[in-house]
Coordinates of C-alpha atoms and ligand atoms in Angstrom, one line a residue:
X1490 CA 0.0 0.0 0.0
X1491 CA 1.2 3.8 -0.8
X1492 CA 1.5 6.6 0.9
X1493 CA -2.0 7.7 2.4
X1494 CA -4.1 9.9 -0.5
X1495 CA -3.7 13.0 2.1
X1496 CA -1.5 12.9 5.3
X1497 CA -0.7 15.3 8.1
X1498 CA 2.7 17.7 7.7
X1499 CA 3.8 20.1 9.9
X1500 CA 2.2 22.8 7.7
X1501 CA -1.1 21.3 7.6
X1502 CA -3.3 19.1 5.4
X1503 CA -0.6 17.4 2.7
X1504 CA -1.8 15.9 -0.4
X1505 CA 1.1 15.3 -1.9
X1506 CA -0.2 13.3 -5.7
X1507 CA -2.6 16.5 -5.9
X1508 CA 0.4 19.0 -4.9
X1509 CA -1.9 21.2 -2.5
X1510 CA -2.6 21.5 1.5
X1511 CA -6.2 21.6 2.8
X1512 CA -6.5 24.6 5.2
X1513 CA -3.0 25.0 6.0
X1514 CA -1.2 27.1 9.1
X1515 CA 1.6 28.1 7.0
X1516 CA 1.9 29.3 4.1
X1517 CA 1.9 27.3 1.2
X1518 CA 2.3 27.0 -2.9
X1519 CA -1.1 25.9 -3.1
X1520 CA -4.2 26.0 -0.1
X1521 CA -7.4 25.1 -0.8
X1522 CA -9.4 27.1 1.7
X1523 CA -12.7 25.5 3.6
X1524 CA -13.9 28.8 5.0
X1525 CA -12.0 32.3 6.0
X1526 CA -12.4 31.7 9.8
X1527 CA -9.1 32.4 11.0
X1528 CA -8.1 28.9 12.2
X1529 CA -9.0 27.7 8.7
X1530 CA -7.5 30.6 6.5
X1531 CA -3.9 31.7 6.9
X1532 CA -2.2 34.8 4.8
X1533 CA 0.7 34.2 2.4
X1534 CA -0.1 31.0 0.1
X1535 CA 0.9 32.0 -3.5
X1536 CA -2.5 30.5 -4.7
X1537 CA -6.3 29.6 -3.2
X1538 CA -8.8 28.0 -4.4
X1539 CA -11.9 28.4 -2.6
X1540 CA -15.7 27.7 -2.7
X1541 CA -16.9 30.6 -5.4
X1542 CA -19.6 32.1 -2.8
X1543 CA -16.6 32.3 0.4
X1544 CA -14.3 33.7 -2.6
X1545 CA -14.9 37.8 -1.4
X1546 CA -14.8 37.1 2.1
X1547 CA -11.2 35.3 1.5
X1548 CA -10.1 38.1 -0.5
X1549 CA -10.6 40.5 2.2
X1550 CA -9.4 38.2 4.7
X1551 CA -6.1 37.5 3.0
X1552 CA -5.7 40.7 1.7
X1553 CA -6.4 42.5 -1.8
X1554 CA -2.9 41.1 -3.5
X1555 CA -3.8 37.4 -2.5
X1556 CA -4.4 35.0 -5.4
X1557 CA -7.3 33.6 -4.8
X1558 CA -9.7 31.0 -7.6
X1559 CA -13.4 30.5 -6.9
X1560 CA -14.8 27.1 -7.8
X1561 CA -18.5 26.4 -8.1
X1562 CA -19.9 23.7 -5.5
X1563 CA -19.9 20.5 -7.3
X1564 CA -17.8 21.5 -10.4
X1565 CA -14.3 19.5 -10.5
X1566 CA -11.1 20.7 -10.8
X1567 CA -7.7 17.9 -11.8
X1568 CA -4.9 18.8 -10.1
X1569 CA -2.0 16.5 -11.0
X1570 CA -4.6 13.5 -11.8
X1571 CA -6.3 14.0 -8.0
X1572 CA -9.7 15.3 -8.7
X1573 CA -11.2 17.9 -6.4
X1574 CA -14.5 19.4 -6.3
X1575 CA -16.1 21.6 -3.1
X1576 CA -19.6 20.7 -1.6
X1577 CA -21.5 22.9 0.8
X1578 CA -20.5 22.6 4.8
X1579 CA -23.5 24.6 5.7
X1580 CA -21.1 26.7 8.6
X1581 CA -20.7 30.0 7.1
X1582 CA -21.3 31.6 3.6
X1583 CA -18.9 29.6 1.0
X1584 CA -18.0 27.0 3.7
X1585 CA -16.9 23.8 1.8
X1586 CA -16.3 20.2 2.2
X1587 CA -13.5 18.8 0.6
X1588 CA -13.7 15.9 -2.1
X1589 CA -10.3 14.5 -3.1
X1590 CA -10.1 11.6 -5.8
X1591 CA -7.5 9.4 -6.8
X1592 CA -8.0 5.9 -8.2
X1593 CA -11.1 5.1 -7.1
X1594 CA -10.2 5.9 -3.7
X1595 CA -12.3 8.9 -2.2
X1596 CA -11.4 11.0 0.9
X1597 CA -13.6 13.9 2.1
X1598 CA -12.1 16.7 4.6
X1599 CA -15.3 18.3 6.4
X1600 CA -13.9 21.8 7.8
X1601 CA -16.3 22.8 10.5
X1602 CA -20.0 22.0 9.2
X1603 CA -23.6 22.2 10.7
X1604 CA -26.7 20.7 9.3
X1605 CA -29.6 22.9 10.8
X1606 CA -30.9 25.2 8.2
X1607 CA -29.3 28.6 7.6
X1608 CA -30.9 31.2 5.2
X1609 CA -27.3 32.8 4.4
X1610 CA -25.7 29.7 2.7
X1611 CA -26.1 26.6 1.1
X1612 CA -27.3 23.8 3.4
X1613 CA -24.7 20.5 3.8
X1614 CA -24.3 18.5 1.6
X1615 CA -23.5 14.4 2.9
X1616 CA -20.8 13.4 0.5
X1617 CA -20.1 9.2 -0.1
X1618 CA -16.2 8.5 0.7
X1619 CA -13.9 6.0 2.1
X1620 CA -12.2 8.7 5.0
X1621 CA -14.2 11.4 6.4
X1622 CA -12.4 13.5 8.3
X1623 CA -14.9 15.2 10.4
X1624 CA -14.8 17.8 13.2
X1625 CA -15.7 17.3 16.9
X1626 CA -16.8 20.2 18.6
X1627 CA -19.6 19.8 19.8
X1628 CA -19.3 16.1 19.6
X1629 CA -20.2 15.3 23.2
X1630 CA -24.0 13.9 24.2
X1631 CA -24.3 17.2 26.6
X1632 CA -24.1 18.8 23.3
X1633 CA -27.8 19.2 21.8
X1634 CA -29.2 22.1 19.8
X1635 CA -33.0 23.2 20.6
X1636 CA -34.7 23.9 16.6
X1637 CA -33.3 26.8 15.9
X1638 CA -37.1 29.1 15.8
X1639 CA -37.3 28.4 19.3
X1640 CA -34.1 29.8 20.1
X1641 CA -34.5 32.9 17.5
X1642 CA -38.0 33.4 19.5
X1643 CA -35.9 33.3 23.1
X1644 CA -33.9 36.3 21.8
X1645 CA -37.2 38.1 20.6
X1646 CA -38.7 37.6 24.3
X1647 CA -35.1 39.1 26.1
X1648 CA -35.5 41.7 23.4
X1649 CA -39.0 42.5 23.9
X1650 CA -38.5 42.5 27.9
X1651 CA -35.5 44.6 27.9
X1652 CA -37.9 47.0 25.9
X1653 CA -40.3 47.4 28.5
X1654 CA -37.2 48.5 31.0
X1655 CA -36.0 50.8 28.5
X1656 CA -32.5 48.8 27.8
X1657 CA -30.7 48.4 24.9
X1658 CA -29.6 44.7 23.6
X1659 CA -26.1 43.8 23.3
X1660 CA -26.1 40.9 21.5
X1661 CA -22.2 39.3 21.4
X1662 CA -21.7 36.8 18.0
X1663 CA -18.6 36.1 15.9
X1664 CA -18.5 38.5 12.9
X1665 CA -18.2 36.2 10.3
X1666 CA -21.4 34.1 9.9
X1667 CA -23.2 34.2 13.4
X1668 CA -23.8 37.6 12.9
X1669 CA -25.4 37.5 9.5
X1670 CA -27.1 34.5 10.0
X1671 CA -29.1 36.4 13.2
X1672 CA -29.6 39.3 11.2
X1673 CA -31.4 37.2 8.8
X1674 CA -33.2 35.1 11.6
X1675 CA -34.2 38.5 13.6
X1676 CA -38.0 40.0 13.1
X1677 CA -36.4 43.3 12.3
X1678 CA -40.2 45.1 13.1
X1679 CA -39.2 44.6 17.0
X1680 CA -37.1 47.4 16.8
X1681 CA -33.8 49.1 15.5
X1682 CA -31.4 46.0 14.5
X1683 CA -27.0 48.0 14.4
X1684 CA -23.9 46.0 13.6
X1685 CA -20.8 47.0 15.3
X1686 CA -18.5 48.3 12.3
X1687 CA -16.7 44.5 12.5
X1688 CA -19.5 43.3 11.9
X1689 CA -21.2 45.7 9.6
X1690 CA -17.6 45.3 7.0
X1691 CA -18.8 41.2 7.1
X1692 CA -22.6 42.1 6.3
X1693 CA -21.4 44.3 2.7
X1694 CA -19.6 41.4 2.1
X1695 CA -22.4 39.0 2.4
X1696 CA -24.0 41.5 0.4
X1697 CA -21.9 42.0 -2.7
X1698 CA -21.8 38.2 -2.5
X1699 CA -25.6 38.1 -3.1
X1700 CA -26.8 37.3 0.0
X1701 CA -29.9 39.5 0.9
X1702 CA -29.1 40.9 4.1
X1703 CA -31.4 43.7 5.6
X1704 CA -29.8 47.6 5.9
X1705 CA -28.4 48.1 9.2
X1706 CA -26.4 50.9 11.1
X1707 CA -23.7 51.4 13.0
X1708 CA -23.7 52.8 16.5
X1709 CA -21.4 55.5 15.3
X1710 CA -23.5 56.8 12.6
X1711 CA -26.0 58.1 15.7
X1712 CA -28.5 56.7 18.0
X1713 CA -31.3 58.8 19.2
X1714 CA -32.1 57.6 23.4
X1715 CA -35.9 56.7 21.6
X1716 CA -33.6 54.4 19.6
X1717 CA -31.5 53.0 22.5
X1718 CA -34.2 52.2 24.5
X1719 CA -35.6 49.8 21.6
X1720 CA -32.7 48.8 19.8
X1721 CA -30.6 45.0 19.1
X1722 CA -27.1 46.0 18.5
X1723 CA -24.8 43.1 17.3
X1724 CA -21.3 43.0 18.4
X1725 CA -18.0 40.9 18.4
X1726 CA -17.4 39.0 21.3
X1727 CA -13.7 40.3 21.1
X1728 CA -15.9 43.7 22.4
X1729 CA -17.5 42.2 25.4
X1730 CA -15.3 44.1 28.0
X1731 CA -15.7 47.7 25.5
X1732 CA -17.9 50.0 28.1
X1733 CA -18.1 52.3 24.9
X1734 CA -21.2 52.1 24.0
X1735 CA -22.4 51.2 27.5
X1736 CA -22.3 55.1 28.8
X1737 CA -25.4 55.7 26.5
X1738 CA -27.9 54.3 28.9
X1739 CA -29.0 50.8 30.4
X1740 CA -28.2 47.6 28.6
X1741 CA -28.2 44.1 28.9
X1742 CA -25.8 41.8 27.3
X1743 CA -26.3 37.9 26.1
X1744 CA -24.3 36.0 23.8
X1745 CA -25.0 33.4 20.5
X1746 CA -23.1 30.3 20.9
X1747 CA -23.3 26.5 21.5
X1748 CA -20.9 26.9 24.2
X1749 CA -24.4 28.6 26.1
X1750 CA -25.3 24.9 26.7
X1751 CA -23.3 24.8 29.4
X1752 CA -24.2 25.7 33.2
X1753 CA -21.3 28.3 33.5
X1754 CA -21.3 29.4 29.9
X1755 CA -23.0 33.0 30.5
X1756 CA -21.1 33.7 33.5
X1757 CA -17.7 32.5 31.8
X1758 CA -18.2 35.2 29.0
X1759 CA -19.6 37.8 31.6
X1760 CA -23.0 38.4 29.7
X1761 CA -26.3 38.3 31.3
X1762 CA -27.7 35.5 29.4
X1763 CA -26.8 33.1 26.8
X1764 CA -28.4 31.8 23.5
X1765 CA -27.4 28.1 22.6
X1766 CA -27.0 28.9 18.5
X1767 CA -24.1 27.3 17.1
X1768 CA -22.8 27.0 13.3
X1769 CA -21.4 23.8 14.1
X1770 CA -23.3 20.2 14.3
X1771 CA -24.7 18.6 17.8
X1772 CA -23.5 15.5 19.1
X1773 CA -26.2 13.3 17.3
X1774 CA -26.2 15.5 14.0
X1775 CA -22.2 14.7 13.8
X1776 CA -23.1 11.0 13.8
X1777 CA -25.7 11.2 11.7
X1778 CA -23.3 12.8 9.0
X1779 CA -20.8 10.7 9.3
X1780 CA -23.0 7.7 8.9
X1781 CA -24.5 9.5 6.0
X1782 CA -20.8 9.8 4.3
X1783 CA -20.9 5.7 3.7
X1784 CA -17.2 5.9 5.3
X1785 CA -16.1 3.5 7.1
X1786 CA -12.7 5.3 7.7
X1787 CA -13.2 8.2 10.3
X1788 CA -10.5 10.8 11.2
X1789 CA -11.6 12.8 14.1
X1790 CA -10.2 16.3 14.4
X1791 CA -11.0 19.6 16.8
X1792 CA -13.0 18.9 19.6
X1793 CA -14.1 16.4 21.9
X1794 CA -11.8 14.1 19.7
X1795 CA -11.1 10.9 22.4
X1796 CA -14.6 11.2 23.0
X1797 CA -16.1 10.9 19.5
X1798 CA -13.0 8.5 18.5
X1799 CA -14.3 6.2 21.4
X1800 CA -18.0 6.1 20.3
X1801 CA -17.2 5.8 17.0
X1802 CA -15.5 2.6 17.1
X1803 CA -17.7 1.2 19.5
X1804 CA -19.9 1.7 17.0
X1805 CA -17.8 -0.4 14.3
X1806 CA -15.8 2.1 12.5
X1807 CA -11.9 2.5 12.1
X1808 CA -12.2 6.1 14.2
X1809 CA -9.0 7.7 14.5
X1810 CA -7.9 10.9 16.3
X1811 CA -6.8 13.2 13.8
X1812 CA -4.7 15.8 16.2
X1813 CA -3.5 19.0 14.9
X1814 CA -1.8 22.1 16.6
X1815 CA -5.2 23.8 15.6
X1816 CA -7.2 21.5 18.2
X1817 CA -6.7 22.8 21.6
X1818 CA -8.7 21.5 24.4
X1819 CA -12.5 21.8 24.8
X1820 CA -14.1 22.4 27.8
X1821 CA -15.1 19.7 30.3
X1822 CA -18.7 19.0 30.7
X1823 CA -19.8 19.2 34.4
X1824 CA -20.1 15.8 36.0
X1825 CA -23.2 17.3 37.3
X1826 CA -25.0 16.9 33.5
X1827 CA -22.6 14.1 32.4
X1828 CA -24.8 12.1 35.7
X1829 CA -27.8 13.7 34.5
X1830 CA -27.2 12.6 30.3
X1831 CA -26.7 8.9 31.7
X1832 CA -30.7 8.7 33.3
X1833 CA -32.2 10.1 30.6
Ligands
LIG3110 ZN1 -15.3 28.0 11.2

């Protein structure tokens, strides 16, 4: 048997037939790009190639000199005899799966991915391989997402009862993709929706790339106290400790995450309350997509990576922890709701 079709190097993602990395962390002559998050997307490959609807959102994340190639989901591109084509991951606008064909032998790279409906990108796409390499980060049982209009209707209700004390709504999401897809999930008729400039750069992005975003303001471009008292304002979570706007009046603060799941995750961030929306799959929605990939081979990667590898092969596949320096640790779910999951 041969080298593996892609293996890890310590610059990433190596396929070495196909002569390109998969979301590398160092520069490299080729990187084909699963979404611009910054643990996905690094500055100073010579060429990209990128999911066409992510392909402006790259270009501002890697700069305006940056070489970047759009491809269309689906279409397929030969690169040295390895055939590669992109297929929707559902995470963010232009997020992309990885297909990589050689031989007969078909290996999938998942980048982050979620299944639940989102009206600012193409929904996932299960793609039939031999390896899936998935992600893991939410891939604990604790981890188990409410349908997303019930949790869109909890932020309405905070919004509507901060309201009636005259507060303003600080609403803490990452810029890129959490914050767009709220925008679009938000009944806009509540009151006055503004996007902190951070975020307000990613929604003309999302714009120009065709996604129909409503108009919204900036703080800085004036708020009358009418306003203030009735108004959502979406911010960066990099912001949470920036009084700035605070001095206008009252405010309360929550935040969007699937990290909200967990008993300390409101009082970790310092926000009032939390809103369990993630752009990443649940426990049960991870194995569901990897059963729905036909693969028997299963490389686990970012997350709860023991824990999924575990499950998986109790479950009969060839799981293998797929460990990069990208991974980190996640956070330990309380014994408290581990005791809880195991009586329900
Ligand atoms: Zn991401």
């Amino acid at each position: 048997m041969g080298s593996p079709l892609l293996r890890l190097t310590n610059a990433g993602l190596y396929c070495e037939r196909g002569g390109f990395f998969i979301d590398p962390w160092s520069p490299a002559a080729k990187a084909i790009i699963t979404h611009a998050h910054g643990d996905h997307a690094v500055k100073g490959s010579r060429q990209y190639l990128t999911a066409e609807p992510g392909r402006l959102i790259l270009q501002h994340r890697m700069g305006a000199g940056a070489k970047i190639d759009g491809l269309a989901f689906g279409e397929t591109v030969d690169l040295n005899g390895v055939k590669v084509s992109l297929h929707p991951a559902g995470h963010i606008l232009g997020s992309s799966q990885v297909r990589v064909e050689h031989h007969d032998e078909v290996w999938v790279v998942s980048g982050d991915y979620k299944v639940a409906p989102d009206a600012t990108c193409a929904a996932f796409e299960p793609v039939r391989c031999h390896t899936f390499i998935t992600e893991s980060t939410f891939a604990h049982p604790h981890y188990h997402w409410e349908p997303q209009a019930d949790t869109f209707a909890q932020i309405h209700d905070w919004w509507r009862e901060n309201q009636q004390h005259d507060k303003a709504c600080f609403l803490y999401a990452y810029s890129l993709g959490k914050a767009q897809r709220l925008m679009a999930g938000l009944d806009h008729s509540l009151g006055p929706v503004f996007s902190h400039p951070w975020v307000e750069e990613m929604n003309a992005l999302y714009r120009q790339s065709g996604v129909p975003l409503a108009e919204t303001r900036t703080p800085q471009s004036g708020v009358t106290c009418e306003e203030w008292s009735r108004a959502l304002i979406l911010l960066p979570p990099a912001k949470r400790w920036d009084v700035g706007f605070a001095i206008m009046g009252n405010y309360s603060t929550a935040f969007a995450s699937g990290w909200m799941t967990l008993p300390d995750g409101p009082t970790q961030r310092r926000v009032h309350r939390g809103f369990a929306l993630s752009d990443h799959a649940d426990h049960d929605e991870l194995l569901a997509a990897v059963a729905a990939t036909g693969a028997q081979r299963i490389l686990v990667t970012h997350g709860y990576i023991d824990e999924f590898v575990t499950e998986l092969k109790s479950l009969g596949y060839d799981a293998l922890a797929h460990r990069t320096p990208r991974c980190g640790t996640p956070p330990r779910v309380p014994e408290t709701v581990q005791m809880k999951l195991a009586f329900e």
